[in-house]
Amino acid sequence: MREGGKRSVTMPKSMVQIQRCDVEQCSYNKNKECHTMAITVGGPQDPCPSCDTYVAIGQKAGVPDVQGAVGACKVSACQFNESLECSAQNIVVGLHDGHPDCQTYRKR
Ligand code: SF4
Ligand code: SF4
C-alpha cells in the first residue's frame, strides 16, 4: 500500500575529508592530519578561505581516530561551493600569510 503524502528523503552526501593539513601548531593537528569532526571554512568578512576552526591552545585536542572533514564552508566565491557546502573530492589546508587557508579553493 502506498503511503500517501510522504516526501522522499534525500540522503546526505558523505562529508568532504581533509586530506592533509600542514598547520601543525593547531591543537587539532597531529602528523599533518586534522582530528576534529568538522571544520568551518571562511569566517565573516574573511577575505581568505581560512579554517575558522583553527585553535592553538598549546595542547592537543580532537579525537585521534577521527579524520577531519568539512562541515560548512561560507566561501561562496569558490567553484567547489554549492549552497555554502563543499563539493570537492577532498581538501588540503595549509598556511597562507600566517593563517590556515583551504588550499583547494578555486575562484569561480
Ligand atoms: S584543518 Fe583547521 S582545525 Fe584542522 S588541523 Fe588544520 S587548522 Fe586545525
Ligand atoms: S574547496 Fe572551496 S568550497 Fe571546499 S572548503 Fe575549500 S573553499 Fe570551501
CSV table of C-alpha atoms and ligand atoms in Angstrom, one decimal:
chain,number,residue,atom,x,y,z
A,1,MET,CA,0.0,0.0,0.0
A,2,ARG,CA,1.2,3.4,-1.0
A,3,GLU,CA,2.0,5.8,1.9
A,4,GLY,CA,0.3,8.9,0.6
A,5,GLY,CA,1.8,12.4,1.3
A,6,LYS,CA,5.2,11.2,2.3
A,7,ARG,CA,8.1,13.1,1.0
A,8,SER,CA,11.1,11.3,-0.4
A,9,VAL,CA,14.2,11.7,1.8
A,10,THR,CA,17.4,12.7,0.3
A,11,MET,CA,20.4,11.1,2.0
A,12,PRO,CA,23.2,13.5,2.9
A,13,LYS,CA,26.3,13.3,0.8
A,14,SER,CA,29.3,11.9,2.6
A,15,MET,CA,31.5,14.6,4.2
A,16,VAL,CA,34.4,16.1,2.3
A,17,GLN,CA,37.5,14.9,4.1
A,18,ILE,CA,40.6,16.9,4.9
A,19,GLN,CA,43.3,15.0,3.1
A,20,ARG,CA,46.2,16.9,4.7
A,21,CYS,CA,46.7,19.9,7.0
A,22,ASP,CA,50.1,21.5,7.2
A,23,VAL,CA,49.2,23.7,10.1
A,24,GLU,CA,50.9,21.7,12.8
A,25,GLN,CA,50.6,24.3,15.5
A,26,CYS,CA,46.8,23.8,15.5
A,27,SER,CA,45.6,21.8,18.5
A,28,TYR,CA,43.6,19.6,16.2
A,29,ASN,CA,46.6,18.7,14.1
A,30,LYS,CA,48.6,15.5,14.6
A,31,ASN,CA,51.1,14.4,12.0
A,32,LYS,CA,49.6,16.8,9.4
A,33,GLU,CA,46.1,15.3,9.9
A,34,CYS,CA,43.1,17.1,11.3
A,35,HIS,CA,41.3,15.3,14.1
A,36,THR,CA,38.2,17.3,14.7
A,37,MET,CA,34.8,16.1,13.3
A,38,ALA,CA,34.0,19.0,11.1
A,39,ILE,CA,35.7,22.3,10.4
A,40,THR,CA,34.1,25.6,9.2
A,41,VAL,CA,35.8,27.3,6.4
A,42,GLY,CA,35.6,31.1,5.9
A,43,GLY,CA,34.7,33.5,8.7
A,44,PRO,CA,32.6,36.6,8.4
A,45,GLN,CA,34.3,39.3,6.4
A,46,ASP,CA,37.3,37.0,5.9
A,47,PRO,CA,39.0,37.7,2.6
A,48,CYS,CA,40.6,34.3,2.6
A,49,PRO,CA,39.1,30.7,2.6
A,50,SER,CA,40.5,30.3,6.1
A,51,CYS,CA,39.9,27.4,8.5
A,52,ASP,CA,37.7,29.1,11.1
A,53,THR,CA,38.1,26.1,13.5
A,54,TYR,CA,41.9,26.6,13.9
A,55,VAL,CA,42.9,27.0,17.5
A,56,ALA,CA,46.3,26.8,19.2
A,57,ILE,CA,46.0,26.3,22.9
A,58,GLY,CA,49.3,24.6,23.5
A,59,GLN,CA,47.8,21.2,24.0
A,60,LYS,CA,46.4,18.6,21.6
A,61,ALA,CA,42.7,18.3,21.1
A,62,GLY,CA,40.2,16.4,19.0
A,63,VAL,CA,39.7,12.6,18.6
A,64,PRO,CA,42.8,10.6,17.4
A,65,ASP,CA,40.6,8.1,15.5
A,66,VAL,CA,38.7,10.8,13.6
A,67,GLN,CA,39.8,12.1,10.2
A,68,GLY,CA,38.6,15.7,10.0
A,69,ALA,CA,36.1,16.8,7.4
A,70,VAL,CA,34.5,20.0,6.1
A,71,GLY,CA,31.3,20.9,8.0
A,72,ALA,CA,30.3,24.2,6.4
A,73,CYS,CA,32.0,26.5,4.0
A,74,LYS,CA,31.0,30.1,3.7
A,75,VAL,CA,33.2,30.8,0.7
A,76,SER,CA,30.6,31.2,-2.0
A,77,ALA,CA,33.3,32.5,-4.4
A,78,CYS,CA,34.9,29.1,-4.6
A,79,GLN,CA,33.9,26.9,-7.6
A,80,PHE,CA,33.5,23.9,-5.3
A,81,ASN,CA,31.0,25.7,-3.1
A,82,GLU,CA,27.3,24.6,-3.5
A,83,SER,CA,24.8,26.3,-1.2
A,84,LEU,CA,27.6,27.0,1.3
A,85,GLU,CA,28.7,23.4,1.3
A,86,CYS,CA,31.9,22.0,-0.1
A,87,SER,CA,31.6,19.6,-3.1
A,88,ALA,CA,35.3,19.0,-3.7
A,89,GLN,CA,36.6,15.4,-3.5
A,90,ASN,CA,38.7,16.3,-0.5
A,91,ILE,CA,40.6,19.4,0.6
A,92,VAL,CA,44.1,20.4,1.7
A,93,VAL,CA,44.7,23.1,4.4
A,94,GLY,CA,48.0,25.0,4.7
A,95,LEU,CA,49.5,28.2,5.9
A,96,HIS,CA,49.0,31.5,4.0
A,97,ASP,CA,50.3,34.7,5.5
A,98,GLY,CA,50.4,33.1,8.9
A,99,HIS,CA,46.9,31.8,8.9
A,100,PRO,CA,45.4,28.4,7.8
A,101,ASP,CA,43.7,28.5,4.5
A,102,CYS,CA,41.9,25.9,2.3
A,103,GLN,CA,44.3,25.4,-0.5
A,104,THR,CA,41.8,23.6,-2.6
A,105,TYR,CA,39.9,26.9,-3.1
A,106,ARG,CA,39.4,27.8,-6.8
A,107,LYS,CA,38.0,31.1,-7.7
A,108,ARG,CA,34.8,30.8,-9.8
B,1,SF4,S1,42.1,21.8,9.2
B,1,SF4,FE1,41.9,23.6,10.6
B,1,SF4,S2,41.2,22.7,12.6
B,1,SF4,FE2,42.0,21.0,11.3
B,1,SF4,S3,44.2,20.8,12.0
B,1,SF4,FE3,44.1,22.2,10.2
B,1,SF4,S4,44.0,24.3,11.0
B,1,SF4,FE4,43.4,22.8,12.7
B,2,SF4,S1,37.4,23.8,-1.7
B,2,SF4,FE1,36.2,25.7,-1.8
B,2,SF4,S2,34.1,25.0,-1.1
B,2,SF4,FE2,35.6,23.5,-0.4
B,2,SF4,S3,36.2,24.1,1.7
B,2,SF4,FE3,37.7,24.9,0.2
B,2,SF4,S4,37.0,27.0,-0.2
B,2,SF4,FE4,35.3,25.9,0.7
